[in-house]
mmCIF file of C-alpha atoms in Angstrom:
data_model
loop_
_atom_site.group_PDB
_atom_site.id
_atom_site.type_symbol
_atom_site.label_atom_id
_atom_site.label_comp_id
_atom_site.label_asym_id
_atom_site.label_seq_id
_atom_site.Cartn_x
_atom_site.Cartn_y
_atom_site.Cartn_z
ATOM 1 C CA MET A 1 100.517 31.948 99.051
ATOM 2 C CA SER A 2 97.694 29.434 98.936
ATOM 3 C CA THR A 3 98.352 25.876 99.897
ATOM 4 C CA PRO A 4 96.631 23.125 97.887
ATOM 5 C CA ILE A 5 94.272 22.645 100.821
ATOM 6 C CA SER A 6 93.200 26.265 100.978
ATOM 7 C CA ARG A 7 92.701 26.313 97.217
ATOM 8 C CA GLN A 8 90.445 23.303 97.434
ATOM 9 C CA HIS A 9 88.647 24.955 100.289
ATOM 10 C CA ARG A 10 88.118 28.132 98.317
ATOM 11 C CA ALA A 11 86.993 26.207 95.279
ATOM 12 C CA ALA A 12 84.455 24.412 97.433
ATOM 13 C CA ILE A 13 83.165 27.719 98.809
ATOM 14 C CA ALA A 14 83.120 29.212 95.338
ATOM 15 C CA SER A 15 81.094 26.382 93.872
ATOM 16 C CA GLY A 16 78.688 26.797 96.778
ATOM 17 C CA ILE A 17 78.263 30.433 95.827
ATOM 18 C CA VAL A 18 77.726 29.504 92.193
ATOM 19 C CA VAL A 19 74.977 27.090 93.220
ATOM 20 C CA ALA A 20 73.404 29.663 95.529
ATOM 21 C CA PHE A 21 73.363 32.334 92.834
ATOM 22 C CA SER A 22 72.488 30.173 89.878
ATOM 23 C CA VAL A 23 68.827 30.569 90.851
ATOM 24 C CA SER A 24 68.932 34.300 90.215
ATOM 25 C CA GLY A 25 71.313 33.986 87.300
ATOM 26 C CA ALA A 26 74.121 36.073 88.831
ATOM 27 C CA ALA A 27 77.050 33.813 89.455
ATOM 28 C CA PRO A 28 80.536 35.302 89.483
ATOM 29 C CA ALA A 29 82.516 32.996 91.739
ATOM 30 C CA GLY A 30 84.399 34.576 94.603
ATOM 31 C CA ALA A 31 82.354 37.747 94.344
ATOM 32 C CA ASP A 32 80.919 37.541 97.822
ATOM 33 C CA GLY A 33 84.099 36.810 99.691
ATOM 34 C CA LYS A 34 85.266 39.794 101.683
ATOM 35 C CA THR A 35 88.633 38.247 102.364
ATOM 36 C CA TYR A 36 91.075 37.321 99.657
ATOM 37 C CA PRO A 37 94.460 35.791 100.465
ATOM 38 C CA PRO A 38 96.907 38.741 100.414
ATOM 39 C CA VAL A 39 100.053 38.619 98.298
ATOM 40 C CA ARG A 40 102.725 36.905 100.365
ATOM 41 C CA ASP A 41 105.050 35.822 97.565
ATOM 42 C CA PRO A 42 108.130 38.089 97.942
ATOM 43 C CA LEU A 43 108.782 38.434 94.200
ATOM 44 C CA VAL A 44 105.160 39.273 93.396
ATOM 45 C CA ALA A 45 105.009 41.652 96.349
ATOM 46 C CA LYS A 46 108.155 43.413 95.146
ATOM 47 C CA GLU A 47 107.293 43.642 91.463
ATOM 48 C CA CYS A 48 103.572 44.440 91.702
ATOM 49 C CA GLY A 49 103.800 46.428 94.919
ATOM 50 C CA ALA A 50 106.488 48.818 93.698
ATOM 51 C CA CYS A 51 103.954 50.996 91.901
ATOM 52 C CA HIS A 52 100.540 50.168 93.315
ATOM 53 C CA MET A 53 98.654 48.296 95.989
ATOM 54 C CA LYS A 54 99.416 44.580 96.028
ATOM 55 C CA PHE A 55 96.058 43.457 94.645
ATOM 56 C CA PRO A 56 95.190 39.950 95.837
ATOM 57 C CA ALA A 57 95.404 37.536 92.902
ATOM 58 C CA GLY A 58 91.907 36.295 93.728
ATOM 59 C CA LEU A 59 90.396 39.592 92.589
ATOM 60 C CA LEU A 60 90.788 38.644 88.928
ATOM 61 C CA PRO A 61 90.223 35.470 86.932
ATOM 62 C CA ALA A 62 93.225 33.707 85.417
ATOM 63 C CA ALA A 63 92.379 34.843 81.883
ATOM 64 C CA SER A 64 92.564 38.482 82.987
ATOM 65 C CA TRP A 65 95.950 37.990 84.666
ATOM 66 C CA GLN A 66 97.207 36.297 81.513
ATOM 67 C CA ARG A 67 96.161 39.269 79.403
ATOM 68 C CA ILE A 68 97.612 41.757 81.884
ATOM 69 C CA MET A 69 100.961 40.000 82.023
ATOM 70 C CA ALA A 70 101.076 39.808 78.212
ATOM 71 C CA GLY A 71 100.670 43.572 77.977
ATOM 72 C CA LEU A 72 103.070 45.000 80.546
ATOM 73 C CA LYS A 73 104.581 47.325 77.944
ATOM 74 C CA ASP A 74 101.405 49.404 78.258
ATOM 75 C CA HIS A 75 100.136 48.631 81.735
ATOM 76 C CA PHE A 76 97.202 51.028 82.115
ATOM 77 C CA GLY A 77 99.281 53.724 80.448
ATOM 78 C CA GLU A 78 102.646 52.908 81.969
ATOM 79 C CA ASN A 79 105.552 50.760 80.926
ATOM 80 C CA ALA A 80 105.832 47.974 83.513
ATOM 81 C CA GLU A 81 107.921 45.509 81.539
ATOM 82 C CA LEU A 82 109.681 42.679 83.353
ATOM 83 C CA ASP A 83 112.367 40.348 82.146
ATOM 84 C CA ALA A 84 110.925 37.096 80.812
ATOM 85 C CA ALA A 85 111.965 34.920 83.751
ATOM 86 C CA THR A 86 110.512 37.279 86.358
ATOM 87 C CA ALA A 87 107.318 37.783 84.367
ATOM 88 C CA GLN A 88 106.843 34.022 84.151
ATOM 89 C CA GLN A 89 107.237 33.614 87.909
ATOM 90 C CA VAL A 90 104.778 36.403 88.634
ATOM 91 C CA LEU A 91 102.287 34.992 86.123
ATOM 92 C CA SER A 92 102.541 31.497 87.621
ATOM 93 C CA TYR A 93 101.692 32.885 91.043
ATOM 94 C CA LEU A 94 98.783 34.943 89.749
ATOM 95 C CA MET A 95 97.371 31.997 87.777
ATOM 96 C CA ALA A 96 97.650 29.629 90.733
ATOM 97 C CA ASN A 97 95.895 32.083 93.034
ATOM 98 C CA ALA A 98 93.396 33.643 90.629
ATOM 99 C CA GLU A 99 89.663 33.862 91.156
ATOM 100 C CA PRO A 100 88.324 30.360 90.409
ATOM 101 C CA GLY A 101 85.896 31.719 87.789
ATOM 102 C CA PRO A 102 84.280 32.973 85.686
ATOM 103 C CA LYS A 103 85.208 31.012 82.624
ATOM 104 C CA ALA A 104 85.516 32.325 79.092
ATOM 105 C CA GLY A 105 82.194 33.301 77.574
ATOM 106 C CA THR A 106 80.617 34.431 80.843
ATOM 107 C CA SER A 107 79.774 37.979 81.768
ATOM 108 C CA ALA A 108 83.295 38.878 82.939
ATOM 109 C CA SER A 109 84.330 39.377 79.336
ATOM 110 C CA GLY A 110 84.250 42.407 77.085
ATOM 111 C CA ALA A 111 82.160 42.867 73.934
ATOM 112 C CA ALA A 112 84.532 40.764 71.854
ATOM 113 C CA GLY A 113 84.793 38.097 74.540
ATOM 114 C CA GLU A 114 88.155 39.380 75.752
ATOM 115 C CA PRO A 115 88.953 39.023 79.473
ATOM 116 C CA LEU A 116 88.295 42.235 81.387
ATOM 117 C CA LEU A 117 91.562 43.726 82.625
ATOM 118 C CA ARG A 118 90.397 45.972 85.420
ATOM 119 C CA ILE A 119 89.200 44.768 88.783
ATOM 120 C CA THR A 120 86.727 47.671 88.681
ATOM 121 C CA GLU A 121 85.236 46.289 85.442
ATOM 122 C CA GLN A 122 84.379 42.922 86.943
ATOM 123 C CA PRO A 123 80.619 42.343 87.303
ATOM 124 C CA TRP A 124 80.935 41.457 91.005
ATOM 125 C CA PHE A 125 82.866 44.661 91.659
ATOM 126 C CA LYS A 126 80.160 46.785 90.069
ATOM 127 C CA ARG A 127 77.448 44.882 91.895
ATOM 128 C CA LYS A 128 79.171 45.231 95.270
ATOM 129 C CA HIS A 129 79.961 48.910 94.915
ATOM 130 C CA GLY A 130 77.181 50.394 92.833
ATOM 131 C CA PRO A 131 77.421 53.744 91.078
ATOM 132 C CA LYS A 132 77.000 55.834 94.247
ATOM 133 C CA ARG A 133 79.857 54.290 96.200
ATOM 134 C CA ILE A 134 82.338 54.913 93.437
ATOM 135 C CA SER A 135 80.909 58.201 92.168
ATOM 136 C CA ALA A 136 83.347 61.058 91.687
ATOM 137 C CA ASP A 137 81.985 62.744 94.829
ATOM 138 C CA ALA A 138 82.320 59.634 96.970
ATOM 139 C CA LEU A 139 85.873 59.019 95.783
ATOM 140 C CA LYS A 140 86.787 62.640 96.455
ATOM 141 C CA ARG A 141 85.393 62.478 99.989
ATOM 142 C CA LYS A 142 87.664 59.517 100.688
ATOM 143 C CA ASN A 143 90.672 61.049 98.913
ATOM 144 C CA ALA A 144 90.661 58.033 96.631
ATOM 145 C CA ARG A 145 92.763 58.339 93.489
ATOM 146 C CA SER A 146 90.366 56.094 91.601
ATOM 147 C CA ALA A 147 87.877 53.303 92.172
ATOM 148 C CA ALA A 148 90.895 50.973 92.227
ATOM 149 C CA ASP A 149 92.268 52.752 95.307
ATOM 150 C CA CYS A 150 90.896 50.019 97.594
ATOM 151 C CA VAL A 151 92.642 51.174 100.756
ATOM 152 C CA ALA A 152 91.109 54.664 100.586
ATOM 153 C CA CYS A 153 87.803 53.172 101.795
ATOM 154 C CA HIS A 154 88.658 49.659 102.972
ATOM 155 C CA GLY A 155 91.811 50.666 104.869
ATOM 156 C CA THR A 156 95.323 49.275 104.639
ATOM 157 C CA ILE A 157 94.040 45.934 105.939
ATOM 158 C CA ALA A 158 92.765 45.357 102.399
ATOM 159 C CA GLU A 159 96.364 45.170 101.223
ATOM 160 C CA THR A 160 98.006 43.615 104.253
ATOM 161 C CA ALA A 161 95.401 40.965 105.046
ATOM 162 C CA GLY A 162 93.116 40.977 102.021
ATOM 163 C CA VAL A 163 90.150 42.006 104.155
ATOM 164 C CA PHE A 164 87.606 44.084 102.243
ATOM 165 C CA GLU A 165 84.929 45.141 104.723
ATOM 166 C CA ASP A 166 82.213 47.654 103.984
ATOM 167 C CA MET B 1 151.618 42.438 116.178
ATOM 168 C CA THR B 2 152.128 46.182 115.703
ATOM 169 C CA PRO B 3 153.773 47.147 112.419
ATOM 170 C CA PRO B 4 156.585 49.732 112.470
ATOM 171 C CA ALA B 5 155.500 53.382 112.483
ATOM 172 C CA THR B 6 156.930 54.099 109.018
ATOM 173 C CA SER B 7 154.793 51.360 107.482
ATOM 174 C CA ARG B 8 151.663 52.739 109.166
ATOM 175 C CA ARG B 9 152.354 56.203 107.754
ATOM 176 C CA CYS B 10 152.811 54.678 104.354
ATOM 177 C CA ASP B 11 149.484 52.817 104.636
ATOM 178 C CA THR B 12 147.740 56.024 105.632
ATOM 179 C CA ARG B 13 149.126 57.862 102.636
ATOM 180 C CA ARG B 14 148.032 55.085 100.329
ATOM 181 C CA LEU B 15 144.545 55.084 101.845
ATOM 182 C CA LEU B 16 144.234 58.844 101.450
ATOM 183 C CA ALA B 17 145.317 58.628 97.847
ATOM 184 C CA ALA B 18 142.753 55.908 97.183
ATOM 185 C CA ALA B 19 140.017 57.942 98.858
ATOM 186 C CA ALA B 20 140.919 61.033 96.837
ATOM 187 C CA PHE B 21 140.822 58.966 93.663
ATOM 188 C CA ALA B 22 137.423 57.573 94.579
ATOM 189 C CA LEU B 23 136.067 61.048 95.274
ATOM 190 C CA VAL B 24 137.143 62.525 91.974
ATOM 191 C CA THR B 25 135.385 60.736 89.155
ATOM 192 C CA SER B 26 132.998 61.679 86.402
ATOM 193 C CA GLY B 27 135.162 64.241 84.699
ATOM 194 C CA GLY B 28 136.405 65.979 87.793
ATOM 195 C CA VAL B 29 133.022 66.221 89.509
ATOM 196 C CA VAL B 30 133.469 65.346 93.147
ATOM 197 C CA MET B 31 131.160 62.581 94.256
ATOM 198 C CA ALA B 32 131.005 60.212 97.176
ATOM 199 C CA ALA B 33 132.887 56.964 96.882
ATOM 200 C CA MET B 34 130.779 54.239 95.351
ATOM 201 C CA SER B 35 130.123 50.915 97.028
ATOM 202 C CA ALA B 36 131.417 47.826 95.222
ATOM 203 C CA PRO B 37 128.065 47.010 93.549
ATOM 204 C CA GLN B 38 127.651 50.643 92.481
ATOM 205 C CA GLN B 39 131.183 50.675 91.080
ATOM 206 C CA ALA B 40 130.463 47.505 89.100
ATOM 207 C CA ILE B 41 127.332 49.047 87.567
ATOM 208 C CA HIS B 42 129.235 52.255 86.832
ATOM 209 C CA ASP B 43 132.045 50.318 85.163
ATOM 210 C CA GLY B 44 129.563 48.377 83.039
ATOM 211 C CA TYR B 45 127.993 51.574 81.726
ATOM 212 C CA ALA B 46 131.430 53.146 81.225
ATOM 213 C CA ALA B 47 132.569 50.181 79.120
ATOM 214 C CA ALA B 48 129.370 50.353 77.037
ATOM 215 C CA ALA B 49 129.719 54.129 76.613
ATOM 216 C CA LYS B 50 133.320 53.698 75.504
ATOM 217 C CA ALA B 51 132.301 51.001 73.032
ATOM 218 C CA ALA B 52 129.658 53.329 71.573
ATOM 219 C CA ASP B 53 132.039 56.285 71.430
ATOM 220 C CA PRO B 54 135.801 55.777 71.696
ATOM 221 C CA ALA B 55 136.131 59.458 72.703
ATOM 222 C CA PHE B 56 134.170 58.819 75.920
ATOM 223 C CA SER B 57 136.207 59.740 78.972
ATOM 224 C CA ALA B 58 133.876 60.015 81.983
ATOM 225 C CA PHE B 59 130.266 60.456 83.000
ATOM 226 C CA SER B 60 128.981 63.908 83.812
ATOM 227 C CA ALA B 61 126.754 64.694 86.770
ATOM 228 C CA GLU B 62 125.920 67.996 85.051
ATOM 229 C CA ARG B 63 124.569 66.224 81.967
ATOM 230 C CA GLY B 64 122.779 63.777 84.229
ATOM 231 C CA LYS B 65 121.132 66.597 86.138
ATOM 232 C CA ALA B 66 119.953 68.219 82.910
ATOM 233 C CA LEU B 67 118.396 64.945 81.752
ATOM 234 C CA PHE B 68 116.816 64.143 85.124
ATOM 235 C CA GLN B 69 115.428 67.620 85.784
ATOM 236 C CA GLY B 70 114.547 68.433 82.177
ATOM 237 C CA LYS B 71 111.086 68.390 80.614
ATOM 238 C CA HIS B 72 110.829 66.070 77.654
ATOM 239 C CA THR B 73 108.286 65.606 74.901
ATOM 240 C CA GLY B 74 108.988 62.198 73.364
ATOM 241 C CA GLY B 75 107.272 60.119 76.040
ATOM 242 C CA LYS B 76 103.905 60.049 77.721
ATOM 243 C CA ALA B 77 102.015 63.239 78.519
ATOM 244 C CA ALA B 78 101.570 62.296 82.179
ATOM 245 C CA THR B 79 105.293 61.814 82.720
ATOM 246 C CA PRO B 80 107.285 64.485 80.849
ATOM 247 C CA SER B 81 110.173 64.315 83.343
ATOM 248 C CA CYS B 82 111.899 62.038 85.828
ATOM 249 C CA THR B 83 110.715 64.593 88.369
ATOM 250 C CA SER B 84 107.066 63.809 87.541
ATOM 251 C CA CYS B 85 107.347 60.916 90.003
ATOM 252 C CA HIS B 86 110.680 61.455 91.762
ATOM 253 C CA THR B 87 110.064 65.184 92.555
ATOM 254 C CA ASP B 88 112.549 67.998 91.877
ATOM 255 C CA ASP B 89 114.633 66.963 94.877
ATOM 256 C CA PRO B 90 116.038 63.439 94.568
ATOM 257 C CA ARG B 91 116.895 63.530 98.268
ATOM 258 C CA LYS B 92 113.185 63.343 99.001
ATOM 259 C CA SER B 93 110.674 60.540 98.527
ATOM 260 C CA GLY B 94 108.663 60.526 95.343
ATOM 261 C CA GLN B 95 105.292 59.035 94.534
ATOM 262 C CA THR B 96 104.049 56.704 91.807
ATOM 263 C CA ARG B 97 100.992 57.703 89.824
ATOM 264 C CA ALA B 98 99.063 55.082 91.797
ATOM 265 C CA GLY B 99 100.147 56.707 95.057
ATOM 266 C CA LYS B 100 102.907 54.447 96.344
ATOM 267 C CA ALA B 101 105.930 56.119 97.904
ATOM 268 C CA ILE B 102 109.190 55.950 95.953
ATOM 269 C CA GLU B 103 112.282 55.953 98.130
ATOM 270 C CA PRO B 104 114.737 58.811 97.525
ATOM 271 C CA MET B 105 117.068 58.446 94.546
ATOM 272 C CA ALA B 106 120.054 60.329 95.991
ATOM 273 C CA GLY B 107 122.812 57.958 97.051
ATOM 274 C CA SER B 108 123.609 60.103 100.097
ATOM 275 C CA VAL B 109 120.206 59.421 101.673
ATOM 276 C CA ASN B 110 119.515 56.023 100.087
ATOM 277 C CA PRO B 111 122.733 53.990 99.712
ATOM 278 C CA LYS B 112 120.766 51.066 98.214
ATOM 279 C CA ARG B 113 120.365 52.953 94.938
ATOM 280 C CA TYR B 114 122.328 51.501 92.020
ATOM 281 C CA THR B 115 123.308 48.349 93.876
ATOM 282 C CA ASN B 116 121.212 45.815 91.921
ATOM 283 C CA ARG B 117 121.985 45.796 88.213
ATOM 284 C CA ASP B 118 118.762 44.026 87.220
ATOM 285 C CA ASP B 119 116.626 46.539 89.096
ATOM 286 C CA VAL B 120 118.562 49.474 87.663
ATOM 287 C CA GLU B 121 118.123 48.166 84.127
ATOM 288 C CA LYS B 122 114.438 47.410 84.728
ATOM 289 C CA TRP B 123 113.685 50.948 85.864
ATOM 290 C CA TYR B 124 115.788 52.652 83.207
ATOM 291 C CA GLY B 125 113.966 50.501 80.650
ATOM 292 C CA ARG B 126 110.510 51.466 81.876
ATOM 293 C CA ASN B 127 111.155 55.070 82.757
ATOM 294 C CA CYS B 128 113.185 56.082 79.696
ATOM 295 C CA SER B 129 110.350 54.614 77.633
ATOM 296 C CA ASP B 130 107.679 56.547 79.553
ATOM 297 C CA VAL B 131 109.570 59.855 79.825
ATOM 298 C CA LEU B 132 111.593 59.961 76.591
ATOM 299 C CA GLY B 133 109.706 57.516 74.398
ATOM 300 C CA ARG B 134 112.919 55.617 73.740
ATOM 301 C CA ALA B 135 115.654 53.659 75.476
ATOM 302 C CA CYS B 136 118.411 55.553 77.269
ATOM 303 C CA THR B 137 121.987 55.202 76.079
ATOM 304 C CA PRO B 138 124.727 53.885 78.383
ATOM 305 C CA LEU B 139 126.083 57.448 78.479
ATOM 306 C CA GLU B 140 122.739 58.806 79.703
ATOM 307 C CA LYS B 141 122.386 56.041 82.285
ATOM 308 C CA GLY B 142 125.878 56.700 83.626
ATOM 309 C CA ASP B 143 125.355 60.465 83.650
ATOM 310 C CA VAL B 144 122.142 60.220 85.671
ATOM 311 C CA MET B 145 123.843 57.755 87.991
ATOM 312 C CA ALA B 146 126.724 60.225 88.507
ATOM 313 C CA TYR B 147 124.208 62.982 89.279
ATOM 314 C CA LEU B 148 122.159 60.958 91.764
ATOM 315 C CA LEU B 149 125.099 59.362 93.567
ATOM 316 C CA GLY B 150 126.855 62.724 93.733
ATOM 317 C CA LEU B 151 124.017 64.456 95.556
#
């Protein structure tokens, strides 16, 4: 879990990235970090990690987490409902540790301005991976179940330590 | 202090009787004795089943097996059965659709099953919805529990 200091630190780094990229116009904050704080909260680890990799909260902006947690009845095709109290605790953690940006109205939104739900839909994800790296052939070679199967290419350290190396 | 021999024999008989009672539940189907938390969950479902149908007498591992192993059509196409994720053999590990291992469901190999009421209700809620397209009844929950803890 992030401490206030590390959050400030990340925010400072993120704003640095925004400044650096604002020249070229591409500016999703947090997109260039290869390390995201891994999920350490026991409740979040239990509830999110029961079915899939414990995705670091910093991989999605707060608005996306909000939309995901509001739609657990159909969570990418599966019922992942939680009781209200548990859902609120999980959401609080995700919001507090979410990617600092982008804000509403930026490119990380769908056609109708809705927050993008999938990590693999985020502009930084597409930019970092490119069509070749996540092509059907490439995924098959790595035995990846989908482009969201981070550990297939990045290794289990992606989940345990939040390290996403090439 | 050592109690007299007659009292010890008496205790032994009582213990054996209690063990035999614990073994024979669910309508005569022999199953392993439940732990206290499992018994509490069982009793909760039994009370709810009785409230829904006064003729209810006991859960059935046979009915539970049929529900668990059966193929259903009311839910999602990717998960027509409990076995879609848990495999045909509940003594073995299953796998979620995203690839995470699911610990065995059979009580004999995984005594933690059915020990946390909130978790049990959470998974019945999700999985009955995905597999059957509806909530499970207390009778169905108790039957599947009898099947899995009896394996």
